[in-house]
mmCIF file with all atom_site columns, C-alpha atoms and ligand atoms in Angstrom:
data_model
loop_
_atom_site.group_PDB
_atom_site.id
_atom_site.type_symbol
_atom_site.label_atom_id
_atom_site.label_alt_id
_atom_site.label_comp_id
_atom_site.label_asym_id
_atom_site.label_entity_id
_atom_site.label_seq_id
_atom_site.pdbx_PDB_ins_code
_atom_site.Cartn_x
_atom_site.Cartn_y
_atom_site.Cartn_z
_atom_site.occupancy
_atom_site.B_iso_or_equiv
_atom_site.pdbx_formal_charge
_atom_site.auth_seq_id
_atom_site.auth_comp_id
_atom_site.auth_asym_id
_atom_site.auth_atom_id
_atom_site.pdbx_PDB_model_num
ATOM   1   C  CA  . UNK A 1 1   ? 107.085 165.894 24.695 1.00 0.00 ? 18  UNK A CA  1
ATOM   2   C  CA  . UNK A 1 2   ? 109.383 164.027 27.817 1.00 0.00 ? 19  UNK A CA  1
ATOM   3   C  CA  . UNK A 1 3   ? 110.963 166.161 30.208 1.00 0.00 ? 20  UNK A CA  1
ATOM   4   C  CA  . UNK A 1 4   ? 114.235 163.569 29.590 1.00 0.00 ? 21  UNK A CA  1
ATOM   5   C  CA  . UNK A 1 5   ? 114.292 164.955 25.387 1.00 0.00 ? 22  UNK A CA  1
ATOM   6   C  CA  . UNK A 1 6   ? 116.279 167.185 26.952 1.00 0.00 ? 23  UNK A CA  1
ATOM   7   C  CA  . UNK A 1 7   ? 119.632 164.767 27.336 1.00 0.00 ? 24  UNK A CA  1
ATOM   8   C  CA  . UNK A 1 8   ? 121.799 164.012 25.120 1.00 0.00 ? 25  UNK A CA  1
ATOM   9   C  CA  . UNK A 1 9   ? 122.200 160.497 26.949 1.00 0.00 ? 26  UNK A CA  1
ATOM   10  C  CA  . UNK A 1 10  ? 121.765 158.037 29.316 1.00 0.00 ? 27  UNK A CA  1
ATOM   11  C  CA  . UNK A 1 11  ? 124.097 155.304 31.188 1.00 0.00 ? 28  UNK A CA  1
ATOM   12  C  CA  . UNK A 1 12  ? 123.206 152.525 32.604 1.00 0.00 ? 29  UNK A CA  1
ATOM   13  C  CA  . UNK A 1 13  ? 124.068 150.153 35.547 1.00 0.00 ? 30  UNK A CA  1
ATOM   14  C  CA  . UNK A 1 14  ? 123.798 146.415 34.524 1.00 0.00 ? 31  UNK A CA  1
ATOM   15  C  CA  . UNK A 1 15  ? 123.477 144.218 37.750 1.00 0.00 ? 32  UNK A CA  1
ATOM   16  C  CA  . UNK A 1 16  ? 120.014 144.581 39.153 1.00 0.00 ? 33  UNK A CA  1
ATOM   17  C  CA  . UNK A 1 17  ? 118.637 147.061 35.958 1.00 0.00 ? 34  UNK A CA  1
ATOM   18  C  CA  . UNK A 1 18  ? 118.990 145.434 32.745 1.00 0.00 ? 35  UNK A CA  1
ATOM   19  C  CA  . UNK A 1 19  ? 118.499 141.950 34.245 1.00 0.00 ? 36  UNK A CA  1
ATOM   20  C  CA  . UNK A 1 20  ? 118.570 140.129 37.938 1.00 0.00 ? 37  UNK A CA  1
ATOM   21  C  CA  . UNK A 1 21  ? 121.914 138.776 38.029 1.00 0.00 ? 38  UNK A CA  1
ATOM   22  C  CA  . UNK A 1 22  ? 121.721 141.193 41.448 1.00 0.00 ? 39  UNK A CA  1
ATOM   23  C  CA  . UNK A 1 23  ? 120.027 137.628 42.176 1.00 0.00 ? 40  UNK A CA  1
ATOM   24  C  CA  . UNK A 1 24  ? 123.710 135.936 41.434 1.00 0.00 ? 41  UNK A CA  1
ATOM   25  C  CA  . UNK A 1 25  ? 125.573 138.455 43.501 1.00 0.00 ? 42  UNK A CA  1
ATOM   26  C  CA  . UNK A 1 26  ? 123.352 137.831 46.327 1.00 0.00 ? 43  UNK A CA  1
ATOM   27  C  CA  . UNK A 1 27  ? 123.704 134.118 46.527 1.00 0.00 ? 44  UNK A CA  1
ATOM   28  C  CA  . UNK A 1 28  ? 127.489 133.917 45.976 1.00 0.00 ? 45  UNK A CA  1
ATOM   29  C  CA  . UNK A 1 29  ? 127.706 136.747 48.425 1.00 0.00 ? 46  UNK A CA  1
ATOM   30  C  CA  . UNK A 1 30  ? 125.980 134.882 50.821 1.00 0.00 ? 47  UNK A CA  1
ATOM   31  C  CA  . UNK A 1 31  ? 127.517 132.049 50.468 1.00 0.00 ? 48  UNK A CA  1
ATOM   32  C  CA  . UNK A 1 32  ? 131.016 133.100 50.965 1.00 0.00 ? 49  UNK A CA  1
ATOM   33  C  CA  . UNK A 1 33  ? 129.951 134.807 53.918 1.00 0.00 ? 50  UNK A CA  1
ATOM   34  C  CA  . UNK A 1 34  ? 128.273 132.214 55.896 1.00 0.00 ? 51  UNK A CA  1
ATOM   35  C  CA  . UNK A 1 35  ? 130.656 129.532 54.824 1.00 0.00 ? 52  UNK A CA  1
ATOM   36  C  CA  . UNK A 1 36  ? 133.180 132.852 56.597 1.00 0.00 ? 53  UNK A CA  1
ATOM   37  C  CA  . UNK A 1 37  ? 130.105 132.137 60.618 1.00 0.00 ? 54  UNK A CA  1
ATOM   38  C  CA  . UNK A 1 38  ? 128.832 135.979 59.311 1.00 0.00 ? 55  UNK A CA  1
ATOM   39  C  CA  . UNK A 1 39  ? 125.697 136.434 58.163 1.00 0.00 ? 56  UNK A CA  1
ATOM   40  C  CA  . UNK A 1 40  ? 124.322 137.491 55.894 1.00 0.00 ? 57  UNK A CA  1
ATOM   41  C  CA  . UNK A 1 41  ? 120.602 138.768 54.405 1.00 0.00 ? 58  UNK A CA  1
ATOM   42  C  CA  . UNK A 1 42  ? 119.807 140.757 52.004 1.00 0.00 ? 59  UNK A CA  1
ATOM   43  C  CA  . UNK A 1 43  ? 119.369 144.191 55.003 1.00 0.00 ? 60  UNK A CA  1
ATOM   44  C  CA  . UNK A 1 44  ? 122.894 143.589 53.968 1.00 0.00 ? 61  UNK A CA  1
ATOM   45  C  CA  . UNK A 1 45  ? 123.572 142.681 50.764 1.00 0.00 ? 62  UNK A CA  1
ATOM   46  C  CA  . UNK A 1 46  ? 121.997 146.626 50.061 1.00 0.00 ? 63  UNK A CA  1
ATOM   47  C  CA  . UNK A 1 47  ? 125.601 147.788 51.248 1.00 0.00 ? 64  UNK A CA  1
ATOM   48  C  CA  . UNK A 1 48  ? 127.122 145.828 48.586 1.00 0.00 ? 65  UNK A CA  1
ATOM   49  C  CA  . UNK A 1 49  ? 125.230 146.144 45.857 1.00 0.00 ? 66  UNK A CA  1
ATOM   50  C  CA  . UNK A 1 50  ? 127.100 148.225 43.601 1.00 0.00 ? 67  UNK A CA  1
ATOM   51  C  CA  . UNK A 1 51  ? 129.691 148.156 45.043 1.00 0.00 ? 68  UNK A CA  1
ATOM   52  C  CA  . UNK A 1 52  ? 133.227 145.928 43.551 1.00 0.00 ? 69  UNK A CA  1
ATOM   53  C  CA  . UNK A 1 53  ? 134.394 142.800 43.740 1.00 0.00 ? 70  UNK A CA  1
ATOM   54  C  CA  . UNK A 1 54  ? 137.368 143.847 47.065 1.00 0.00 ? 71  UNK A CA  1
ATOM   55  C  CA  . UNK A 1 55  ? 135.023 145.876 48.506 1.00 0.00 ? 72  UNK A CA  1
ATOM   56  C  CA  . UNK A 1 56  ? 132.184 143.987 49.000 1.00 0.00 ? 73  UNK A CA  1
ATOM   57  C  CA  . UNK A 1 57  ? 134.956 141.722 50.340 1.00 0.00 ? 74  UNK A CA  1
ATOM   58  C  CA  . UNK A 1 58  ? 135.956 143.603 52.822 1.00 0.00 ? 75  UNK A CA  1
ATOM   59  C  CA  . UNK A 1 59  ? 132.613 145.106 54.269 1.00 0.00 ? 76  UNK A CA  1
ATOM   60  C  CA  . UNK A 1 60  ? 132.111 141.119 53.884 1.00 0.00 ? 77  UNK A CA  1
ATOM   61  C  CA  . UNK A 1 61  ? 135.262 139.908 55.987 1.00 0.00 ? 78  UNK A CA  1
ATOM   62  C  CA  . UNK A 1 62  ? 134.505 143.292 58.132 1.00 0.00 ? 79  UNK A CA  1
ATOM   63  C  CA  . UNK A 1 63  ? 132.617 141.505 60.938 1.00 0.00 ? 80  UNK A CA  1
ATOM   64  C  CA  . UNK A 1 64  ? 134.173 138.192 60.754 1.00 0.00 ? 81  UNK A CA  1
ATOM   65  C  CA  . UNK A 1 65  ? 135.604 137.059 63.967 1.00 0.00 ? 82  UNK A CA  1
ATOM   66  C  CA  . UNK A 1 66  ? 139.167 137.221 62.926 1.00 0.00 ? 83  UNK A CA  1
ATOM   67  C  CA  . UNK A 1 67  ? 141.513 139.040 60.666 1.00 0.00 ? 84  UNK A CA  1
ATOM   68  C  CA  . UNK A 1 68  ? 142.223 137.271 56.873 1.00 0.00 ? 85  UNK A CA  1
ATOM   69  C  CA  . UNK A 1 69  ? 145.598 138.460 54.439 1.00 0.00 ? 86  UNK A CA  1
ATOM   70  C  CA  . UNK A 1 70  ? 145.741 140.135 51.544 1.00 0.00 ? 87  UNK A CA  1
ATOM   71  C  CA  . UNK A 1 71  ? 146.281 136.123 50.016 1.00 0.00 ? 88  UNK A CA  1
ATOM   72  C  CA  . UNK A 1 72  ? 143.557 134.972 51.972 1.00 0.00 ? 89  UNK A CA  1
ATOM   73  C  CA  . UNK A 1 73  ? 141.449 137.825 50.304 1.00 0.00 ? 90  UNK A CA  1
ATOM   74  C  CA  . UNK A 1 74  ? 142.757 137.298 46.815 1.00 0.00 ? 91  UNK A CA  1
ATOM   75  C  CA  . UNK A 1 75  ? 141.108 134.183 47.368 1.00 0.00 ? 92  UNK A CA  1
ATOM   76  C  CA  . UNK A 1 76  ? 137.668 134.305 48.269 1.00 0.00 ? 93  UNK A CA  1
ATOM   77  C  CA  . UNK A 1 77  ? 137.601 136.747 46.045 1.00 0.00 ? 94  UNK A CA  1
ATOM   78  C  CA  . UNK A 1 78  ? 138.952 134.379 43.111 1.00 0.00 ? 95  UNK A CA  1
ATOM   79  C  CA  . UNK A 1 79  ? 135.731 131.619 45.056 1.00 0.00 ? 96  UNK A CA  1
ATOM   80  C  CA  . UNK A 1 80  ? 133.357 133.858 44.922 1.00 0.00 ? 97  UNK A CA  1
ATOM   81  C  CA  . UNK A 1 81  ? 133.658 135.026 41.623 1.00 0.00 ? 98  UNK A CA  1
ATOM   82  C  CA  . UNK A 1 82  ? 133.273 131.586 40.605 1.00 0.00 ? 99  UNK A CA  1
ATOM   83  C  CA  . UNK A 1 83  ? 130.707 130.035 41.625 1.00 0.00 ? 100 UNK A CA  1
ATOM   84  C  CA  . UNK A 1 84  ? 128.649 133.750 40.048 1.00 0.00 ? 101 UNK A CA  1
ATOM   85  C  CA  . UNK A 1 85  ? 130.401 132.148 36.848 1.00 0.00 ? 102 UNK A CA  1
ATOM   86  C  CA  . UNK A 1 86  ? 129.155 129.568 37.033 1.00 0.00 ? 103 UNK A CA  1
ATOM   87  C  CA  . UNK A 1 87  ? 125.020 131.124 37.524 1.00 0.00 ? 104 UNK A CA  1
ATOM   88  C  CA  . UNK A 1 88  ? 126.179 133.518 35.106 1.00 0.00 ? 105 UNK A CA  1
ATOM   89  C  CA  . UNK A 1 89  ? 126.589 130.508 32.695 1.00 0.00 ? 106 UNK A CA  1
ATOM   90  C  CA  . UNK A 1 90  ? 123.395 129.704 31.840 1.00 0.00 ? 107 UNK A CA  1
ATOM   91  C  CA  . UNK A 1 91  ? 121.878 133.166 30.942 1.00 0.00 ? 108 UNK A CA  1
ATOM   92  C  CA  . UNK A 1 92  ? 119.991 133.588 27.263 1.00 0.00 ? 109 UNK A CA  1
ATOM   93  C  CA  . UNK A 1 93  ? 118.226 136.404 26.143 1.00 0.00 ? 110 UNK A CA  1
ATOM   94  C  CA  . UNK A 1 94  ? 115.885 135.312 28.507 1.00 0.00 ? 111 UNK A CA  1
ATOM   95  C  CA  . UNK A 1 95  ? 116.846 137.031 30.997 1.00 0.00 ? 112 UNK A CA  1
ATOM   96  C  CA  . UNK A 1 96  ? 116.496 140.412 30.320 1.00 0.00 ? 113 UNK A CA  1
ATOM   97  C  CA  . UNK A 1 97  ? 114.181 142.350 32.817 1.00 0.00 ? 114 UNK A CA  1
ATOM   98  C  CA  . UNK A 1 98  ? 110.957 143.657 31.677 1.00 0.00 ? 115 UNK A CA  1
ATOM   99  C  CA  . UNK A 1 99  ? 111.235 146.653 29.341 1.00 0.00 ? 116 UNK A CA  1
ATOM   100 C  CA  . UNK A 1 100 ? 115.003 146.608 28.841 1.00 0.00 ? 117 UNK A CA  1
ATOM   101 C  CA  . UNK A 1 101 ? 115.329 146.037 25.372 1.00 0.00 ? 118 UNK A CA  1
ATOM   102 C  CA  . UNK A 1 102 ? 112.338 148.524 25.151 1.00 0.00 ? 119 UNK A CA  1
ATOM   103 C  CA  . UNK A 1 103 ? 114.029 151.141 27.373 1.00 0.00 ? 120 UNK A CA  1
ATOM   104 C  CA  . UNK A 1 104 ? 117.592 150.555 24.952 1.00 0.00 ? 121 UNK A CA  1
ATOM   105 C  CA  . UNK A 1 105 ? 115.287 151.092 22.315 1.00 0.00 ? 122 UNK A CA  1
ATOM   106 C  CA  . UNK A 1 106 ? 113.227 154.054 23.252 1.00 0.00 ? 123 UNK A CA  1
ATOM   107 C  CA  . UNK A 1 107 ? 116.048 155.422 24.080 1.00 0.00 ? 124 UNK A CA  1
ATOM   108 C  CA  . UNK A 1 108 ? 118.442 154.754 20.619 1.00 0.00 ? 125 UNK A CA  1
ATOM   109 C  CA  . UNK A 1 109 ? 115.031 156.031 19.390 1.00 0.00 ? 126 UNK A CA  1
ATOM   110 C  CA  . UNK A 1 110 ? 114.919 159.169 21.138 1.00 0.00 ? 127 UNK A CA  1
ATOM   111 C  CA  . UNK A 1 111 ? 117.963 159.959 19.933 1.00 0.00 ? 128 UNK A CA  1
ATOM   112 C  CA  . UNK A 1 112 ? 120.879 160.045 23.267 1.00 0.00 ? 129 UNK A CA  1
ATOM   113 C  CA  . UNK A 1 113 ? 123.513 158.163 23.536 1.00 0.00 ? 130 UNK A CA  1
ATOM   114 C  CA  . UNK A 1 114 ? 123.193 155.052 25.128 1.00 0.00 ? 131 UNK A CA  1
ATOM   115 C  CA  . UNK A 1 115 ? 127.087 153.362 27.708 1.00 0.00 ? 132 UNK A CA  1
ATOM   116 C  CA  . UNK A 1 116 ? 126.270 150.821 30.129 1.00 0.00 ? 133 UNK A CA  1
ATOM   117 C  CA  . UNK A 1 117 ? 128.535 151.647 33.298 1.00 0.00 ? 134 UNK A CA  1
ATOM   118 C  CA  . UNK A 1 118 ? 128.881 148.301 35.506 1.00 0.00 ? 135 UNK A CA  1
ATOM   119 C  CA  . UNK A 1 119 ? 132.013 148.376 37.950 1.00 0.00 ? 136 UNK A CA  1
ATOM   120 C  CA  . UNK A 1 120 ? 131.229 144.844 37.501 1.00 0.00 ? 137 UNK A CA  1
ATOM   121 C  CA  . UNK A 1 121 ? 134.408 142.186 35.284 1.00 0.00 ? 138 UNK A CA  1
ATOM   122 C  CA  . UNK A 1 122 ? 131.801 140.356 34.063 1.00 0.00 ? 139 UNK A CA  1
ATOM   123 C  CA  . UNK A 1 123 ? 129.882 142.209 32.387 1.00 0.00 ? 140 UNK A CA  1
ATOM   124 C  CA  . UNK A 1 124 ? 131.018 141.909 29.004 1.00 0.00 ? 141 UNK A CA  1
ATOM   125 C  CA  . UNK A 1 125 ? 130.063 137.831 29.253 1.00 0.00 ? 142 UNK A CA  1
ATOM   126 C  CA  . UNK A 1 126 ? 126.543 139.354 31.377 1.00 0.00 ? 143 UNK A CA  1
ATOM   127 C  CA  . UNK A 1 127 ? 125.888 142.312 28.336 1.00 0.00 ? 144 UNK A CA  1
ATOM   128 C  CA  . UNK A 1 128 ? 127.208 138.970 25.350 1.00 0.00 ? 145 UNK A CA  1
ATOM   129 C  CA  . UNK A 1 129 ? 125.314 136.459 27.330 1.00 0.00 ? 146 UNK A CA  1
ATOM   130 C  CA  . UNK A 1 130 ? 121.288 138.800 26.809 1.00 0.00 ? 147 UNK A CA  1
ATOM   131 C  CA  . UNK A 1 131 ? 123.094 139.432 23.986 1.00 0.00 ? 148 UNK A CA  1
ATOM   132 C  CA  . UNK A 1 132 ? 122.978 142.937 23.798 1.00 0.00 ? 149 UNK A CA  1
ATOM   133 C  CA  . UNK A 1 133 ? 126.449 144.174 23.681 1.00 0.00 ? 150 UNK A CA  1
ATOM   134 C  CA  . UNK A 1 134 ? 125.791 146.454 20.161 1.00 0.00 ? 151 UNK A CA  1
ATOM   135 C  CA  . UNK A 1 135 ? 123.064 148.326 21.622 1.00 0.00 ? 152 UNK A CA  1
ATOM   136 C  CA  . UNK A 1 136 ? 125.608 150.092 23.841 1.00 0.00 ? 153 UNK A CA  1
ATOM   137 C  CA  . UNK A 1 137 ? 127.974 153.197 22.380 1.00 0.00 ? 154 UNK A CA  1
ATOM   138 C  CA  . UNK A 1 138 ? 130.146 152.648 25.083 1.00 0.00 ? 155 UNK A CA  1
ATOM   139 C  CA  . UNK A 1 139 ? 130.870 149.869 27.235 1.00 0.00 ? 156 UNK A CA  1
ATOM   140 C  CA  . UNK A 1 140 ? 132.666 150.910 30.492 1.00 0.00 ? 157 UNK A CA  1
ATOM   141 C  CA  . UNK A 1 141 ? 135.779 148.012 31.119 1.00 0.00 ? 158 UNK A CA  1
ATOM   142 C  CA  . UNK A 1 142 ? 135.958 148.075 34.453 1.00 0.00 ? 159 UNK A CA  1
ATOM   143 C  CA  . UNK A 1 143 ? 138.992 147.231 35.291 1.00 0.00 ? 160 UNK A CA  1
ATOM   144 C  CA  . UNK A 1 144 ? 140.262 150.369 33.953 1.00 0.00 ? 161 UNK A CA  1
ATOM   145 C  CA  . UNK A 1 145 ? 138.168 152.267 36.341 1.00 0.00 ? 162 UNK A CA  1
ATOM   146 C  CA  . UNK A 1 146 ? 140.325 153.671 39.903 1.00 0.00 ? 163 UNK A CA  1
ATOM   147 C  CA  . UNK A 1 147 ? 137.668 153.711 42.171 1.00 0.00 ? 164 UNK A CA  1
ATOM   148 C  CA  . UNK A 1 148 ? 134.144 152.451 42.513 1.00 0.00 ? 165 UNK A CA  1
ATOM   149 C  CA  . UNK A 1 149 ? 130.652 153.833 43.090 1.00 0.00 ? 166 UNK A CA  1
ATOM   150 C  CA  . UNK A 1 150 ? 129.804 155.790 44.553 1.00 0.00 ? 167 UNK A CA  1
ATOM   151 C  CA  . UNK A 1 151 ? 133.229 157.783 43.680 1.00 0.00 ? 168 UNK A CA  1
ATOM   152 C  CA  . UNK A 1 152 ? 131.664 159.279 40.130 1.00 0.00 ? 169 UNK A CA  1
ATOM   153 C  CA  . UNK A 1 153 ? 134.061 157.545 38.310 1.00 0.00 ? 170 UNK A CA  1
ATOM   154 C  CA  . UNK A 1 154 ? 132.915 155.203 36.338 1.00 0.00 ? 171 UNK A CA  1
ATOM   155 C  CA  . UNK A 1 155 ? 130.094 157.847 34.583 1.00 0.00 ? 172 UNK A CA  1
ATOM   156 C  CA  . UNK A 1 156 ? 132.031 160.955 34.537 1.00 0.00 ? 173 UNK A CA  1
ATOM   157 C  CA  . UNK A 1 157 ? 134.797 158.079 31.588 1.00 0.00 ? 174 UNK A CA  1
ATOM   158 C  CA  . UNK A 1 158 ? 131.512 156.558 30.519 1.00 0.00 ? 175 UNK A CA  1
ATOM   159 C  CA  . UNK A 1 159 ? 130.301 160.559 29.376 1.00 0.00 ? 176 UNK A CA  1
ATOM   160 C  CA  . UNK A 1 160 ? 133.496 161.559 28.499 1.00 0.00 ? 177 UNK A CA  1
ATOM   161 C  CA  . UNK A 1 161 ? 133.767 159.100 25.826 1.00 0.00 ? 178 UNK A CA  1
ATOM   162 C  CA  . UNK A 1 162 ? 130.507 159.190 25.168 1.00 0.00 ? 179 UNK A CA  1
ATOM   163 C  CA  . UNK A 1 163 ? 131.980 163.012 23.788 1.00 0.00 ? 180 UNK A CA  1
ATOM   164 C  CA  . UNK A 1 164 ? 128.547 164.467 26.344 1.00 0.00 ? 181 UNK A CA  1
ATOM   165 C  CA  . UNK A 1 165 ? 128.699 166.858 29.271 1.00 0.00 ? 182 UNK A CA  1
ATOM   166 C  CA  . UNK A 1 166 ? 128.126 165.443 32.119 1.00 0.00 ? 183 UNK A CA  1
ATOM   167 C  CA  . UNK A 1 167 ? 124.979 167.150 32.909 1.00 0.00 ? 184 UNK A CA  1
ATOM   168 C  CA  . UNK A 1 168 ? 123.471 166.546 29.276 1.00 0.00 ? 185 UNK A CA  1
ATOM   169 C  CA  . UNK A 1 169 ? 122.918 162.800 30.791 1.00 0.00 ? 186 UNK A CA  1
ATOM   170 C  CA  . UNK A 1 170 ? 121.331 160.252 33.043 1.00 0.00 ? 187 UNK A CA  1
ATOM   171 C  CA  . UNK A 1 171 ? 121.960 157.533 34.781 1.00 0.00 ? 188 UNK A CA  1
ATOM   172 C  CA  . UNK A 1 172 ? 120.081 154.262 36.075 1.00 0.00 ? 189 UNK A CA  1
ATOM   173 C  CA  . UNK A 1 173 ? 121.058 152.970 39.364 1.00 0.00 ? 190 UNK A CA  1
ATOM   174 C  CA  . UNK A 1 174 ? 119.767 150.589 41.295 1.00 0.00 ? 191 UNK A CA  1
ATOM   175 C  CA  . UNK A 1 175 ? 122.293 150.345 43.866 1.00 0.00 ? 192 UNK A CA  1
ATOM   176 C  CA  . UNK A 1 176 ? 121.930 153.323 46.812 1.00 0.00 ? 193 UNK A CA  1
ATOM   177 C  CA  . UNK A 1 177 ? 126.316 153.727 45.841 1.00 0.00 ? 194 UNK A CA  1
ATOM   178 C  CA  . UNK A 1 178 ? 125.329 153.953 41.806 1.00 0.00 ? 195 UNK A CA  1
ATOM   179 C  CA  . UNK A 1 179 ? 122.796 156.549 42.624 1.00 0.00 ? 196 UNK A CA  1
ATOM   180 C  CA  . UNK A 1 180 ? 125.467 157.994 45.002 1.00 0.00 ? 197 UNK A CA  1
ATOM   181 C  CA  . UNK A 1 181 ? 126.928 157.976 41.620 1.00 0.00 ? 198 UNK A CA  1
ATOM   182 C  CA  . UNK A 1 182 ? 125.819 159.715 39.198 1.00 0.00 ? 199 UNK A CA  1
ATOM   183 C  CA  . UNK A 1 183 ? 124.328 162.889 41.379 1.00 0.00 ? 200 UNK A CA  1
ATOM   184 C  CA  . UNK A 1 184 ? 128.515 163.626 42.182 1.00 0.00 ? 201 UNK A CA  1
ATOM   185 C  CA  . UNK A 1 185 ? 128.817 163.180 38.453 1.00 0.00 ? 202 UNK A CA  1
ATOM   186 C  CA  . UNK A 1 186 ? 126.531 166.129 38.248 1.00 0.00 ? 203 UNK A CA  1
ATOM   187 C  CA  . UNK A 1 187 ? 123.206 164.264 36.688 1.00 0.00 ? 204 UNK A CA  1
ATOM   188 C  CA  . UNK A 1 188 ? 119.966 163.519 37.107 1.00 0.00 ? 205 UNK A CA  1
ATOM   189 C  CA  . UNK A 1 189 ? 119.640 159.936 37.946 1.00 0.00 ? 206 UNK A CA  1
ATOM   190 C  CA  . UNK A 1 190 ? 116.551 157.770 37.982 1.00 0.00 ? 207 UNK A CA  1
ATOM   191 C  CA  . UNK A 1 191 ? 116.554 154.380 40.590 1.00 0.00 ? 208 UNK A CA  1
ATOM   192 C  CA  . UNK A 1 192 ? 115.682 151.423 39.864 1.00 0.00 ? 209 UNK A CA  1
ATOM   193 C  CA  . UNK A 1 193 ? 113.678 150.407 42.911 1.00 0.00 ? 210 UNK A CA  1
ATOM   194 C  CA  . UNK A 1 194 ? 112.417 151.606 45.998 1.00 0.00 ? 211 UNK A CA  1
ATOM   195 C  CA  . UNK A 1 195 ? 112.112 155.438 46.267 1.00 0.00 ? 212 UNK A CA  1
ATOM   196 C  CA  . UNK A 1 196 ? 112.675 154.955 50.162 1.00 0.00 ? 213 UNK A CA  1
ATOM   197 C  CA  . UNK A 1 197 ? 116.424 153.033 49.387 1.00 0.00 ? 214 UNK A CA  1
ATOM   198 C  CA  . UNK A 1 198 ? 117.027 155.662 46.129 1.00 0.00 ? 215 UNK A CA  1
ATOM   199 C  CA  . UNK A 1 199 ? 116.529 158.634 48.324 1.00 0.00 ? 216 UNK A CA  1
ATOM   200 C  CA  . UNK A 1 200 ? 118.499 160.995 46.440 1.00 0.00 ? 217 UNK A CA  1
ATOM   201 C  CA  . UNK A 1 201 ? 117.052 159.690 42.896 1.00 0.00 ? 218 UNK A CA  1
ATOM   202 C  CA  . UNK A 1 202 ? 115.894 162.540 41.565 1.00 0.00 ? 219 UNK A CA  1
ATOM   203 C  CA  . UNK A 1 203 ? 112.694 159.925 40.558 1.00 0.00 ? 220 UNK A CA  1
ATOM   204 C  CA  . UNK A 1 204 ? 112.022 156.866 41.170 1.00 0.00 ? 221 UNK A CA  1
ATOM   205 C  CA  . UNK A 1 205 ? 110.808 153.827 39.144 1.00 0.00 ? 222 UNK A CA  1
ATOM   206 C  CA  . UNK A 1 206 ? 110.027 149.916 39.411 1.00 0.00 ? 223 UNK A CA  1
ATOM   207 C  CA  . UNK A 1 207 ? 111.408 148.780 37.239 1.00 0.00 ? 224 UNK A CA  1
ATOM   208 C  CA  . UNK A 1 208 ? 112.648 149.441 33.460 1.00 0.00 ? 225 UNK A CA  1
ATOM   209 C  CA  . UNK A 1 209 ? 109.066 148.861 32.723 1.00 0.00 ? 226 UNK A CA  1
ATOM   210 C  CA  . UNK A 1 210 ? 108.016 152.286 34.277 1.00 0.00 ? 227 UNK A CA  1
ATOM   211 C  CA  . UNK A 1 211 ? 111.355 154.187 31.447 1.00 0.00 ? 228 UNK A CA  1
ATOM   212 C  CA  . UNK A 1 212 ? 110.481 157.242 30.863 1.00 0.00 ? 229 UNK A CA  1
ATOM   213 C  CA  . UNK A 1 213 ? 110.599 156.924 27.127 1.00 0.00 ? 230 UNK A CA  1
ATOM   214 C  CA  . UNK A 1 214 ? 109.107 153.815 26.231 1.00 0.00 ? 231 UNK A CA  1
HETATM 215 C  C1  . LIG B 2 .   ? 127.865 145.605 40.593 1.00 0.00 ? 11  LIG B C1  1
HETATM 216 C  C2  . LIG B 2 .   ? 127.053 144.126 41.781 1.00 0.00 ? 11  LIG B C2  1
HETATM 217 O  O1  . LIG B 2 .   ? 126.409 145.285 39.388 1.00 0.00 ? 11  LIG B O1  1
HETATM 218 O  O2  . LIG B 2 .   ? 128.821 144.568 40.124 1.00 0.00 ? 11  LIG B O2  1
HETATM 219 C  C3  . LIG B 2 .   ? 128.263 143.709 42.588 1.00 0.00 ? 11  LIG B C3  1
HETATM 220 O  O3  . LIG B 2 .   ? 125.858 145.383 41.821 1.00 0.00 ? 11  LIG B O3  1
HETATM 221 C  C4  . LIG B 2 .   ? 129.107 143.816 42.681 1.00 0.00 ? 11  LIG B C4  1
HETATM 222 O  O4  . LIG B 2 .   ? 127.021 143.087 43.253 1.00 0.00 ? 11  LIG B O4  1
HETATM 223 C  C5  . LIG B 2 .   ? 130.166 144.040 41.650 1.00 0.00 ? 11  LIG B C5  1
HETATM 224 O  O5  . LIG B 2 .   ? 130.170 142.566 43.526 1.00 0.00 ? 11  LIG B O5  1
HETATM 225 C  C6  . LIG B 2 .   ? 131.522 143.252 40.580 1.00 0.00 ? 11  LIG B C6  1
HETATM 226 O  O6  . LIG B 2 .   ? 130.589 142.211 40.391 1.00 0.00 ? 11  LIG B O6  1
HETATM 227 P  P1  . LIG B 2 .   ? 131.716 141.552 39.634 1.00 0.00 ? 11  LIG B P1  1
HETATM 228 O  O7  . LIG B 2 .   ? 131.818 141.085 38.575 1.00 0.00 ? 11  LIG B O7  1
HETATM 229 O  O8  . LIG B 2 .   ? 133.118 142.205 38.907 1.00 0.00 ? 11  LIG B O8  1
HETATM 230 O  O9  . LIG B 2 .   ? 132.743 140.658 40.990 1.00 0.00 ? 11  LIG B O9  1
HETATM 231 MG MG1 . LIG B 2 .   ? 123.178 147.654 39.997 1.00 0.00 ? 12  LIG B MG1 1
#
């Protein structure tokens, strides 16, 4: 019996876990940053993973040579989102990462409740394009969250709406901020990616093809 069978719910992140939208966020932020004269690479992007839109923008503009008004920031965030929406417009179920559907189905077969905790305001659209909306018992609406990751609010809300105590949940995340959010919520954390980066996770797997319940 898998040690994960003691849990009652699993709460997944979306971008970079279920589908490779982390790449699209990277490309859209890189274009914006470079247009503002800010150097942008994979290492810097690692700090943005899991961080909400305005928080990410603030981190990028902190390296710019001038300051920005609130109206300018809003315009830049809108421009980035429009670029991102162009990138996700052609997504189909073929864009599910290896093992993603199997992980969702294995969690269902194990009797777990299944939640989604993404700070992306595009999460509902991405789930629809991937054809997996119906596989979740509850999807947090990022627009209802006051404090983004690494604050635990989004994972705690998912647990509450699923009717499961945080200690009976585990979370699945590809971002440093996301793993920190899961741990701050008092949950078991599965990191997806590089164990050196996701050092706070309880276990780290390379991708969902290695999901322990599959
Ligand atoms: C997170 C991503 O899931 O969503 C971040 O890891 C992204 O890279 C954030 O910035 C917000 O997404 P959106 O779609 O609301 O701009
Ligand atoms: Mg992510």
